[in-house]
Coordinates of C-alpha atoms (C1' of nucleotides) in Angstrom, one line a residue:
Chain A
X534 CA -24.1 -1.2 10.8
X535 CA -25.4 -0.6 7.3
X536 CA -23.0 -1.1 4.6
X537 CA -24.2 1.0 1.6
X538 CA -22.7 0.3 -1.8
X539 CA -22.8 2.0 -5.1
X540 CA -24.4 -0.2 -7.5
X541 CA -23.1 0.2 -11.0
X542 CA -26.2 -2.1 -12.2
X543 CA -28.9 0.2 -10.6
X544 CA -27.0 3.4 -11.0
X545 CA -27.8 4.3 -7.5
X546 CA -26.2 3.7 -3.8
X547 CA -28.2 0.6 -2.5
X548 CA -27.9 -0.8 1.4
X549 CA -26.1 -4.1 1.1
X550 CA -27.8 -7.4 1.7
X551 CA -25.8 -10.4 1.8
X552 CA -27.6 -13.2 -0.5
X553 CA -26.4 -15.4 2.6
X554 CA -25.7 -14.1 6.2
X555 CA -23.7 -16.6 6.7
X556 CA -20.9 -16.4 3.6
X557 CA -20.5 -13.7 1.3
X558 CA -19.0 -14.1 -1.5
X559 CA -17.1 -11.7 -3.4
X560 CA -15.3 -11.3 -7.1
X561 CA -12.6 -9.0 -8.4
X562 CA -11.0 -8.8 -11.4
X563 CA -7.0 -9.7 -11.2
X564 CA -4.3 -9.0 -13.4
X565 CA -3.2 -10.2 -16.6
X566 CA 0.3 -11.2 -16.0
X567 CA 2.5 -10.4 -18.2
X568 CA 4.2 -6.8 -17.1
X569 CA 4.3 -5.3 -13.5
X570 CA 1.8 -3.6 -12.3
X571 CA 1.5 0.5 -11.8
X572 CA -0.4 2.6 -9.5
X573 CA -3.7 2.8 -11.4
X574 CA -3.6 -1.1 -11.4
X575 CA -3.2 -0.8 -7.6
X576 CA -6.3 1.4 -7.2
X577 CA -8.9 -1.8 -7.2
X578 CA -6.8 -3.8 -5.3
X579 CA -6.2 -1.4 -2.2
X580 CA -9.5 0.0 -2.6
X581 CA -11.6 -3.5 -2.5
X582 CA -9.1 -4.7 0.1
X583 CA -10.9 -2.4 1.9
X584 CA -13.9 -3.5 1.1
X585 CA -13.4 -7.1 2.3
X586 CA -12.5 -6.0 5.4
X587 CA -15.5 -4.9 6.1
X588 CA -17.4 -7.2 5.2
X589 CA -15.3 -9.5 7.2
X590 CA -16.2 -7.1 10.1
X591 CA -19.6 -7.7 9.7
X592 CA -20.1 -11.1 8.5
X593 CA -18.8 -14.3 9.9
X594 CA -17.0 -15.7 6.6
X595 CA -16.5 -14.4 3.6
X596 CA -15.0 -15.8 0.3
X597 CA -13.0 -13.4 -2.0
X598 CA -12.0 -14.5 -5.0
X599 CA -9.2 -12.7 -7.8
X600 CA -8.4 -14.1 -10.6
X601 CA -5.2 -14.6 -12.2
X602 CA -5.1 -14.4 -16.1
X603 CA -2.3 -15.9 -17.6
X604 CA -3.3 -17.1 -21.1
X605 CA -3.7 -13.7 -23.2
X606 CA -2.5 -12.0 -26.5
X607 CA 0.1 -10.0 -24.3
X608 CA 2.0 -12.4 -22.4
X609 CA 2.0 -14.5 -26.1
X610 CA 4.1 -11.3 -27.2
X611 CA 5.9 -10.5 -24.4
X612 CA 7.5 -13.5 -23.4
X613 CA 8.2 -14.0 -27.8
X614 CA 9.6 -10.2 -27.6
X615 CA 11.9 -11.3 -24.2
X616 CA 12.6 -14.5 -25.9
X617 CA 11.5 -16.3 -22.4
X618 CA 8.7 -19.1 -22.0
X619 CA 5.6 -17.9 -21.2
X620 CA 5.6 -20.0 -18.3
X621 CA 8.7 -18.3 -17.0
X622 CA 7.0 -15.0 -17.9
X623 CA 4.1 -15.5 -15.8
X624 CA 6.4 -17.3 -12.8
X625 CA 7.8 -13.9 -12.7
X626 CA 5.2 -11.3 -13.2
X627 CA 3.4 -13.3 -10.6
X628 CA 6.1 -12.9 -8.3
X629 CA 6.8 -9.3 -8.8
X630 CA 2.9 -9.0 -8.0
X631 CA 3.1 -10.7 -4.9
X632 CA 5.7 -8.6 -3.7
X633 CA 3.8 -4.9 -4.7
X634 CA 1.0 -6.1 -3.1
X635 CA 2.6 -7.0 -0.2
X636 CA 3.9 -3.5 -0.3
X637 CA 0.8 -2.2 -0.3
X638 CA 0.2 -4.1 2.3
X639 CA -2.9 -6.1 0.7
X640 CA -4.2 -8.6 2.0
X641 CA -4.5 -12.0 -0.2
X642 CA -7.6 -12.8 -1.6
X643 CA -9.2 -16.6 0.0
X644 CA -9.0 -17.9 -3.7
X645 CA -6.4 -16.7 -6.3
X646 CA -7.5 -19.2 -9.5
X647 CA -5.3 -19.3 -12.9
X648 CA -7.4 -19.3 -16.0
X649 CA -5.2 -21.9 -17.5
X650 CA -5.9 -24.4 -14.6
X651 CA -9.9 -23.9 -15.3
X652 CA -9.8 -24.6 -19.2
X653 CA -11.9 -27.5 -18.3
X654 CA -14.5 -25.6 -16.6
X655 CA -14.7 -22.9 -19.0
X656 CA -15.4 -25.5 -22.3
X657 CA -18.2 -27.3 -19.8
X658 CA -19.8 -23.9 -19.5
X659 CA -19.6 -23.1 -23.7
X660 CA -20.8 -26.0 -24.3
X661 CA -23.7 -25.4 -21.7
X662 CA -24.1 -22.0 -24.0
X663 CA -24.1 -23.8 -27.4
X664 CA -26.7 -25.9 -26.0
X665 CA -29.1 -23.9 -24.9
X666 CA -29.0 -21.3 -27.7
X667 CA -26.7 -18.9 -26.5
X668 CA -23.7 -19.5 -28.7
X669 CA -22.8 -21.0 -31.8
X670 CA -19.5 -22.4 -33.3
X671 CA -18.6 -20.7 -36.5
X672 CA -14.6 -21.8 -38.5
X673 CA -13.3 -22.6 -35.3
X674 CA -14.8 -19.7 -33.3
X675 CA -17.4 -20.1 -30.5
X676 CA -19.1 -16.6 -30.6
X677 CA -21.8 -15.8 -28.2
X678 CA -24.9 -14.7 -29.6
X679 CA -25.8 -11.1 -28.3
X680 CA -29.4 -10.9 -29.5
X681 CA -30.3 -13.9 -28.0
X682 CA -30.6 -12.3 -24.6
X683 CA -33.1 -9.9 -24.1
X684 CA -31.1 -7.3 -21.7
X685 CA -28.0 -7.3 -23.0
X686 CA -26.1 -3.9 -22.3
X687 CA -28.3 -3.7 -19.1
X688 CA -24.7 -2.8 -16.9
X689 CA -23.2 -0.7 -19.1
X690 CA -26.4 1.3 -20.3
X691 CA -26.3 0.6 -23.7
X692 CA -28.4 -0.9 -26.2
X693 CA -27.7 -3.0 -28.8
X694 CA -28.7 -0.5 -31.6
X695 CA -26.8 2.2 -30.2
X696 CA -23.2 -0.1 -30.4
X697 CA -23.8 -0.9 -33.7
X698 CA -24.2 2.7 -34.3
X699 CA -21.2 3.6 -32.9
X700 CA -19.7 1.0 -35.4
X701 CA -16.5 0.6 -33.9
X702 CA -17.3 -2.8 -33.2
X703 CA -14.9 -5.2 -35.3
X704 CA -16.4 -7.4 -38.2
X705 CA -15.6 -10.5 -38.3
X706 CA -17.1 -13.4 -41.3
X707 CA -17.8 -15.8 -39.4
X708 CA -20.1 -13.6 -36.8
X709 CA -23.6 -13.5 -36.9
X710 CA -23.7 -10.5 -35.1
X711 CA -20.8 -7.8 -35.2
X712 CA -21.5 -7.2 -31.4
X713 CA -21.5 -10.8 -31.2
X714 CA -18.0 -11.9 -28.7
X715 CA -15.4 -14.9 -28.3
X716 CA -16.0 -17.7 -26.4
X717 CA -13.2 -19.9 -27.9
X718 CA -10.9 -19.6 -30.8
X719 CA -8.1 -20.9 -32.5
X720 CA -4.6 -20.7 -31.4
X721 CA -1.7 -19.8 -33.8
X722 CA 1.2 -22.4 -34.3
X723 CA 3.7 -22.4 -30.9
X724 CA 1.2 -21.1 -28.8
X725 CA -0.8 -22.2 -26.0
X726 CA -3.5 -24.5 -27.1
X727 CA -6.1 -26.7 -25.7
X728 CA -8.5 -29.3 -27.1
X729 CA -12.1 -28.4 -27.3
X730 CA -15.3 -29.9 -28.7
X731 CA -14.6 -27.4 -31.3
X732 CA -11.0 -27.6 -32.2
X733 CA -7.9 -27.0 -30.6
X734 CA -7.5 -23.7 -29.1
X735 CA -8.0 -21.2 -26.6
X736 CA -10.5 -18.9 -24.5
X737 CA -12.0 -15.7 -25.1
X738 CA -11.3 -13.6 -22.8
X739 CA -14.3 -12.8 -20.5
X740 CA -14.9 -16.5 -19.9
X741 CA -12.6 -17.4 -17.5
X742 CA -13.8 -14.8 -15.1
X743 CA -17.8 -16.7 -15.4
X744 CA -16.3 -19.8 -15.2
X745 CA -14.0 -19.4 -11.8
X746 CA -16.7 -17.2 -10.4
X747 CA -19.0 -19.9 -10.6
X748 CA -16.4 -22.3 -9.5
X749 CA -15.4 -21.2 -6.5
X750 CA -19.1 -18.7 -5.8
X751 CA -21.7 -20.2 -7.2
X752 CA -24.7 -19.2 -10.0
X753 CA -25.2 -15.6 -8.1
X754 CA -22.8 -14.1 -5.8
X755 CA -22.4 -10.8 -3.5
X756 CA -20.1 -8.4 -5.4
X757 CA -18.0 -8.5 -8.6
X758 CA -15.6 -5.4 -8.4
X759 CA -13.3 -3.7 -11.1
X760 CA -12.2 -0.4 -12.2
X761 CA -14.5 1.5 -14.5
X762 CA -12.8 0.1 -17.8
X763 CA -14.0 -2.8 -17.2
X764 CA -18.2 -2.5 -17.7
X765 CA -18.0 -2.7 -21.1
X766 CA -17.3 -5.1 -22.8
X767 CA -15.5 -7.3 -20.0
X768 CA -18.4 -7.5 -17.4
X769 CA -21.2 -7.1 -19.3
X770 CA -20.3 -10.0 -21.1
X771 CA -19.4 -12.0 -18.2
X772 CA -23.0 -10.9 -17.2
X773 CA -23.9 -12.3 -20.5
X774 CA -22.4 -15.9 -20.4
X775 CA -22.9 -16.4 -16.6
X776 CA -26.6 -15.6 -16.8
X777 CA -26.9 -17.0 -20.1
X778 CA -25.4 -20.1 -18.9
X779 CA -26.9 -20.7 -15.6
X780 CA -30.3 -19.6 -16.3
X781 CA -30.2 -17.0 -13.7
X782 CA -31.4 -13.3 -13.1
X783 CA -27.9 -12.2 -12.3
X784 CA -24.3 -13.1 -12.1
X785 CA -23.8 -10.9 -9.1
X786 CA -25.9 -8.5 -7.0
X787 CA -23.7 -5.6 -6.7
X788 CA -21.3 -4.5 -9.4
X789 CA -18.5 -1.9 -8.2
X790 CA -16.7 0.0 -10.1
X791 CA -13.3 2.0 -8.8
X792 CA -12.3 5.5 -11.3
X793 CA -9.6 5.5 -12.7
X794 CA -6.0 7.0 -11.9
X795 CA -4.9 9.8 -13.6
X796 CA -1.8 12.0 -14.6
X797 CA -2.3 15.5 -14.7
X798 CA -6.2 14.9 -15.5
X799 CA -5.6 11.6 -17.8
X800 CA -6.1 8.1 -17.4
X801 CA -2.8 6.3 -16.6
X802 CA -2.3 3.6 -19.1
X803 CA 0.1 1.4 -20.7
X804 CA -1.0 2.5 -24.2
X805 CA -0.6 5.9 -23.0
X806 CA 2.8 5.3 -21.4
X807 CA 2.2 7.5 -19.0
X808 CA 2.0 5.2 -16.1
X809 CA 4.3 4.5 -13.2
X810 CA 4.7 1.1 -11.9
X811 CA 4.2 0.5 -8.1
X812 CA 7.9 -0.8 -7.8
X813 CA 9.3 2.5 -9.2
X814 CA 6.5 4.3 -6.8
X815 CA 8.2 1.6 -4.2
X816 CA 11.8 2.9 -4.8
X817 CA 10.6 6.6 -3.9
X818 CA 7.7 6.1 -1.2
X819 CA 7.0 3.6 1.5
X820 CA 4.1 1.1 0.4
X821 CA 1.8 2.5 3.4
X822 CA 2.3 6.4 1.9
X823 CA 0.7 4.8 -1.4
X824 CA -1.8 2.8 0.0
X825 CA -2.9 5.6 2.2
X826 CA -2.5 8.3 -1.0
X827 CA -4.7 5.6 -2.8
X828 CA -7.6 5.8 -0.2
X829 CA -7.4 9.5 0.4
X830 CA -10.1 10.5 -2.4
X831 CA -13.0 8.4 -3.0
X832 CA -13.0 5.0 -4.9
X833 CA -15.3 6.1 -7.5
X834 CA -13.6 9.6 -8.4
X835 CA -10.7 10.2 -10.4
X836 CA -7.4 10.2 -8.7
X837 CA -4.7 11.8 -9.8
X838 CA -0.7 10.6 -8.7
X839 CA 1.5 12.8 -8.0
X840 CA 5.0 12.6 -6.3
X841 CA 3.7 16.0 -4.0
X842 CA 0.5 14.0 -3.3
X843 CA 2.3 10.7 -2.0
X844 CA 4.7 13.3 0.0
X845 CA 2.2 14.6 1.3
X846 CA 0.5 11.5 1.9
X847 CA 3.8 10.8 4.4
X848 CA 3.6 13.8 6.2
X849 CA -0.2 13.1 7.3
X850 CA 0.9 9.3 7.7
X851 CA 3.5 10.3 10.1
X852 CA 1.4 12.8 12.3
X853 CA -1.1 9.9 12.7
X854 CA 1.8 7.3 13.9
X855 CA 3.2 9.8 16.3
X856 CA -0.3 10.4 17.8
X857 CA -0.8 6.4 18.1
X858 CA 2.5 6.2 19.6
X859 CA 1.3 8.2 22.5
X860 CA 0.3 5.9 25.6
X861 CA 1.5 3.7 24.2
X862 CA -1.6 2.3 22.9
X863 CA -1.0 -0.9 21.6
X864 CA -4.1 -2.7 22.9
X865 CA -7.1 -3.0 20.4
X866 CA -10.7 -2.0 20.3
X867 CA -11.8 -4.9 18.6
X868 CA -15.8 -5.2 18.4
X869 CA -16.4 -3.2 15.4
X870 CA -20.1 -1.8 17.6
X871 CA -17.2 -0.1 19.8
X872 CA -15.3 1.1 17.2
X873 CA -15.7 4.9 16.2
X874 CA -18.9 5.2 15.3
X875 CA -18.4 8.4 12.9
X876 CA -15.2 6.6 11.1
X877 CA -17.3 3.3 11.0
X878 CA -20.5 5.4 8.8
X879 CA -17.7 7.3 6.9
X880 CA -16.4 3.6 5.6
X881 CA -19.8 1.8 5.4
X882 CA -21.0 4.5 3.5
X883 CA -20.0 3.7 -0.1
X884 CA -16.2 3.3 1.5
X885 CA -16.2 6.6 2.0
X886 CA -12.1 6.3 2.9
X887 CA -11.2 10.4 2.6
X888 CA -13.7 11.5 5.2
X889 CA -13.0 8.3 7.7
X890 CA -9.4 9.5 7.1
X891 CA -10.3 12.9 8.2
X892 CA -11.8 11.2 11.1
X893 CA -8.1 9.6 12.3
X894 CA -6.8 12.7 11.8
X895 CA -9.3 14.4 14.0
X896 CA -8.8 11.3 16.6
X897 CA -4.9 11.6 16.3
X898 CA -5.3 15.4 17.4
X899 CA -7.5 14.4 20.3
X900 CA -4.5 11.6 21.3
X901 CA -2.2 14.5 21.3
X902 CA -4.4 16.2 23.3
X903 CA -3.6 13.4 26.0
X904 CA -7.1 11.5 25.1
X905 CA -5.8 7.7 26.0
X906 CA -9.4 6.4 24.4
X907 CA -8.5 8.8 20.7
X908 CA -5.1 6.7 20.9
X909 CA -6.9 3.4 20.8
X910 CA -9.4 4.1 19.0
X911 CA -7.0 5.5 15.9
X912 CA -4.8 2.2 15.9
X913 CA -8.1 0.2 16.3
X914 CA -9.9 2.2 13.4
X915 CA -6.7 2.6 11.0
X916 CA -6.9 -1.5 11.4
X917 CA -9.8 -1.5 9.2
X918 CA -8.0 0.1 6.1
X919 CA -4.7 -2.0 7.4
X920 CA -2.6 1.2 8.3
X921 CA -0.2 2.4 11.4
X922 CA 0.9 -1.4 12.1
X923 CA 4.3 -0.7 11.2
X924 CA 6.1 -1.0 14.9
X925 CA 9.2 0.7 13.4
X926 CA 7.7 3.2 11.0
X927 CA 10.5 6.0 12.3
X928 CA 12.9 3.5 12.8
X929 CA 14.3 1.6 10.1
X930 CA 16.4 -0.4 12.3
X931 CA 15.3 -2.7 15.7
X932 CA 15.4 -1.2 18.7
X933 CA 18.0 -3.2 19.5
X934 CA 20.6 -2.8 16.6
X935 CA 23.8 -1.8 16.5
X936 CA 22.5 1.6 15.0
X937 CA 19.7 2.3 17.7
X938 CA 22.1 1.6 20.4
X939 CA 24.8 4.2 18.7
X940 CA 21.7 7.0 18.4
X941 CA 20.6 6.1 21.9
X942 CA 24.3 6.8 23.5
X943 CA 24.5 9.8 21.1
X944 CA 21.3 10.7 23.1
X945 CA 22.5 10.3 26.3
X946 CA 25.7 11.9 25.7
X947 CA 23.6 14.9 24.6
X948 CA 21.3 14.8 27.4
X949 CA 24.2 14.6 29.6
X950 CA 25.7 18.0 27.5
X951 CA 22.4 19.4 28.4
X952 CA 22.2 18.7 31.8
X953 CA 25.4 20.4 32.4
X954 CA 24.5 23.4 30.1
X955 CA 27.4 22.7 27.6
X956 CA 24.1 23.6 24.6
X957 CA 26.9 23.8 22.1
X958 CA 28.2 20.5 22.2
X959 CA 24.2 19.8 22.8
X960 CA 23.5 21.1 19.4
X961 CA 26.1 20.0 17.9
X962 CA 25.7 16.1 18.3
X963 CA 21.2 17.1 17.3
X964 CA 22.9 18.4 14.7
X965 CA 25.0 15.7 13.5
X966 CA 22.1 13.4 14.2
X967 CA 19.9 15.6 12.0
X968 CA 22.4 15.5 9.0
X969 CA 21.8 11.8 9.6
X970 CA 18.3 12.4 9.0
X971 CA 17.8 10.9 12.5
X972 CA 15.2 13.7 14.2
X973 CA 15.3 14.4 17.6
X974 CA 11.8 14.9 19.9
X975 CA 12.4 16.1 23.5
X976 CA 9.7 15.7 26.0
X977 CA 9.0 16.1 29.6
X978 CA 9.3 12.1 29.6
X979 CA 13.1 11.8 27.8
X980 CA 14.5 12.2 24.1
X981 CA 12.7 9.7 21.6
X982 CA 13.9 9.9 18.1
X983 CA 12.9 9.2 14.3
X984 CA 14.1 8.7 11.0
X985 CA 12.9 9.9 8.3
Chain B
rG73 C1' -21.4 9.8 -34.3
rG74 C1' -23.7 7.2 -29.6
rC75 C1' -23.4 6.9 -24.4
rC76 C1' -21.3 8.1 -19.4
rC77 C1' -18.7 11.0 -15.5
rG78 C1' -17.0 15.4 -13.4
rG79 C1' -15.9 21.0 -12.6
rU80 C1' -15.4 23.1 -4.4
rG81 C1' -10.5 28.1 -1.3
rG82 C1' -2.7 27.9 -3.2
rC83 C1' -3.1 22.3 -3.1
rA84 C1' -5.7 17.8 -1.5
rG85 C1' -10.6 16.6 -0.3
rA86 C1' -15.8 15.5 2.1
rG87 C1' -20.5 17.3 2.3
rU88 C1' -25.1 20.0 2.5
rG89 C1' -31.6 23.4 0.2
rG90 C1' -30.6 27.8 5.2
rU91 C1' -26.0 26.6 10.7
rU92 C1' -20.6 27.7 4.8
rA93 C1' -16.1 20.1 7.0
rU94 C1' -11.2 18.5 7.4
rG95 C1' -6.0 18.1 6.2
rC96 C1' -1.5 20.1 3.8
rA97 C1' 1.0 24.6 2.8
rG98 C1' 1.1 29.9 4.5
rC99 C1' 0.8 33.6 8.4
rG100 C1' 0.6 34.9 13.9
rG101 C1' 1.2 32.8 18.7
rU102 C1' 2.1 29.1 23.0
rU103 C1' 5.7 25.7 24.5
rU104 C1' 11.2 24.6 24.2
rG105 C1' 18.1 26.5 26.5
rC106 C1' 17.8 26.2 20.8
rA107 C1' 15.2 23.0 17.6
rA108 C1' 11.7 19.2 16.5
rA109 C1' 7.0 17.5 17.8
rA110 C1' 2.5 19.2 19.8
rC111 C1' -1.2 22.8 20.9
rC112 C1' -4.0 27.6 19.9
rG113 C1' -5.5 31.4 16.4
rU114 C1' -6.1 32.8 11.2
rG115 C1' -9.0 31.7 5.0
rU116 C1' -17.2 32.9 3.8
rA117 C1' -14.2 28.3 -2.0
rC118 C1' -18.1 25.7 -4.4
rA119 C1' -17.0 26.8 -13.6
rU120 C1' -20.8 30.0 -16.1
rC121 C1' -25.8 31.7 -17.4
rG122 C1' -30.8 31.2 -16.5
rG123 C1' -35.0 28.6 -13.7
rU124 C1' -37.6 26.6 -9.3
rU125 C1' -37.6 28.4 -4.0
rC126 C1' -38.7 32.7 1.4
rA127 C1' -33.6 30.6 0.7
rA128 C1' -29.0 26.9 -4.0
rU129 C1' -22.5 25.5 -3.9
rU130 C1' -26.4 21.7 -3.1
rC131 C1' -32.6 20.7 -7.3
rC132 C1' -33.8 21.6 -12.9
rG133 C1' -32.2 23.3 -17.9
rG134 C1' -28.6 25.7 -21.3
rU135 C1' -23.4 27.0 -22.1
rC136 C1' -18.2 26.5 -21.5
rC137 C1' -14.2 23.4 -19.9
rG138 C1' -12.0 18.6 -18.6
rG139 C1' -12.1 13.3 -18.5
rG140 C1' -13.8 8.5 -20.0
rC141 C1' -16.3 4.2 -22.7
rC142 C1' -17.8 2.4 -27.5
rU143 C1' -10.8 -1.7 -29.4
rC144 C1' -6.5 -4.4 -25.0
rC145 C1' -6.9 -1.8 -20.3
rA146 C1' -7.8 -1.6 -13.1

RNA sequence: GGCCCGGUGGCAGAGUGGUUAUGCAGCGGUUUGCAAAACCGUGUACAUCGGUUCAAUUCCGGUCCGGGCCUCCA
């Protein structure tokens, strides 16, 4: 099937074609590691974890790289304001990330490089820069030269003319150009520091990501993703060093873009304070209710967190497990040609996640409708965007815990109440049950319960 | 100042030049000893003003409103 993907670069929904059938390679930005996460940092990651999976549907290996950035101004401050190391800092943040992500059920990326273990790789490509023209040391600065390449501004639609204009740009001395950017610089006393061809110091920032791209992808790869903040300035001048440096026509084919989260109709941000981290989300909501809230509008529109939303999110979540639950269906459709074919265009059609969504719920009705084929085919299809795999999503216990065995002789005792039309003492152990917030379902086929 | 998005029923949220999704909530019903779950029924919404058209929520233009980028940001 098709996979059609909305191409920042072109402006325009393009059909996808792999530079290489036979390994696609991918690129999305990672975080900077020096505070946890919050939901609208979780946006790209659940959203292009989607996105893998499909391609990994279609094509028989595929490389996805996200970076790690752990040599920035922030985690400088932060671990001086915590009085910690910044090694210990990052240790950390790094784990904290690991375990939101695995909340979110994410899957890890094939490559997850650190930009301070590819210093080397970054000062090879500078250098490559400086010599062909593209970049020039200046007092301990390498700057890239902007008007040395004809099209910059090409992703984010801008010329240079109109940035000058909008003279917001910072002015530095020793730049040639105000629009001019970083490649290396200086490093204050105490902090991280490497030794360059140009001094001791550190990268800019938008290096790292050309250099491990080209690391672990190549010159020109598949897809670099990132959320919509990101065009300007960091991709475009990744766009700028990578093409500049290898002499190529582009960095990578497709450039995605996620919108942004928002609260009450603005952006979430740390600046803004108005963010919520995905632990504290974590401490109210189960990971899947998040994930599934973060795929239920479209990547590239505005999505706004709410507590209601991720409640709701739950209440659709747990129609959808009760109607996978139904015969049992456990086996897999796994040739994605067999899968669904409407959820399948929903997703391959710019990842359209809200109306493939509405498809599993149309599927779970048609499960509870006693369709055996609708029961497979919404476990198999909510496999692509890694949902309903929880075993004991109403249960918080095993089956056979001490707690499960207590409910189930509760049951029995009740059913046993029932049989002998004593509904009082019926009611009243439902009723303690339900206080419990342990649910009872009665059916032609026994008493199965949840907890909620 | 420059540039870019978007405005769909109570809420969420797709989509389309004409047959006006879907879900949640609400209401009515079926089922159930009672509940829960499930099922059935029930809502002509597309900011506004013009234009194009036989026909516009969908195309074009203006207006209003909201958001964003130009500085760290997913």
């Amino acid at each position: 099937m098709e996979l059609k993907l909305y191409n920042t670069l072109t402006r325009k929904k393009e059909v996808f074609k792999a530079l290489d059938d036979s390994h696609v390679r991918v690129y999305a930005c990672g975080p900077t590691v020096y505070d946890k996460i919050h939901i609208g940092n979780a946006r790209p990651l659940v959203v292009f974890d989607v996105l893998v999976t499909m391609l990994r549907a279609t094509y028989p290996k595929v490389t996805y790289v996200r970076n790690i950035t752990d040599v920035d101004d922030k985690i400088n401050a932060r671990a001086a304001e915590r009085g910690i190391s910044i090694n210990t800092l990052c240790d950390e943040t790094i784990a904290q990330f690991r375990k939101d992500t695995n909340a979110l059920l994410v899957n890890a990326p094939d490559k997850e490089p650190r930009a301070t273990r590819h210093i080397a790789q970054m000062i090879a490509m500078i250098g490559q820069l400086i010599d062909k023209g593209f970049a020039y040391a200046a007092e301990g600065h390498v700057l890239f030269s902007v008007a040395k390449m004809g099209d910059y501004g090409k992703l984010s639609g801008r010329s240079l003319d109109e940035m000058i204009a909008g003279a917001r740009v910072e002015v530095a001395p020793y730049k040639r150009d105000a629009a001019d950017f970083v490649l290396w610089k200086p490093s204050e006393e105490g902090l991280p520091s490497w030794d360059s061809p140009w001094g001791a110091g550190r990268p800019g920032w938008h290096i790292e990501c050309s250099a491990m791209a080209a690391e672990y992808l190549g010159k020109e790869f598949d897809i670099h993703a990132g959320g919509l903040d990101l065009i300007f300035p960091h991709h475009e001048n990744e766009i700028a060093q990578s093409r500049c440096a290898h002499d190529t026509a582009h960095m990578a084919r497709y450039w995605l873009h996620n919108g942004y989260v928002t609260v009450d109709g603005e952006k979430m941000s740390k600046s803004l304070g108005n963010f919520t981290t995905v632990a504290e989300a974590l401490s109210a909501h189960r990971g899947e209710a998040i994930r599934l809230a973060l795929l239920s509008s479209h990547y590239r529109a505005p999505f706004d967190f709410s507590e209601q939303l991720v409640k709701n999110t739950q209440i659709i979540l747990d129609k959808l497990y009760r109607a996978a639950a139904l015969n049992n269906a456990k086996e897999l459709i796994s040739e994605a040609e067999q899968l669904d074919a409407e959820f399948m265009a929903a997703l391959s059609d710019d990842l359209n996640t809200p109306l493939a969504l509405t498809r599993l719920q149309a599927l779970a009705s048609e499960a509870n409708k006693g369709s055996r084929e609708a029961a497979l085919q919404l476990v198999s299809c909510a496999k692509h965007l890694n949902l309903l795999n929880d075993k004991n999503w109403f249960r918080s216990e095993d089956e056979d815990s001490l707690e499960s065995k207590e409910i189930e002789a509760q049951i029995a005792a009740r059913n046993a109440a029932r049989a002998a039309r004593d509904f009082a003492q019926a009611d009243e152990i439902r009723d303690r049950l339900a206080a419990r917030g342990i649910r009872l379902l009665d059916s032609p086929d026994g008493t199965s319960w949840e907890k909620s």
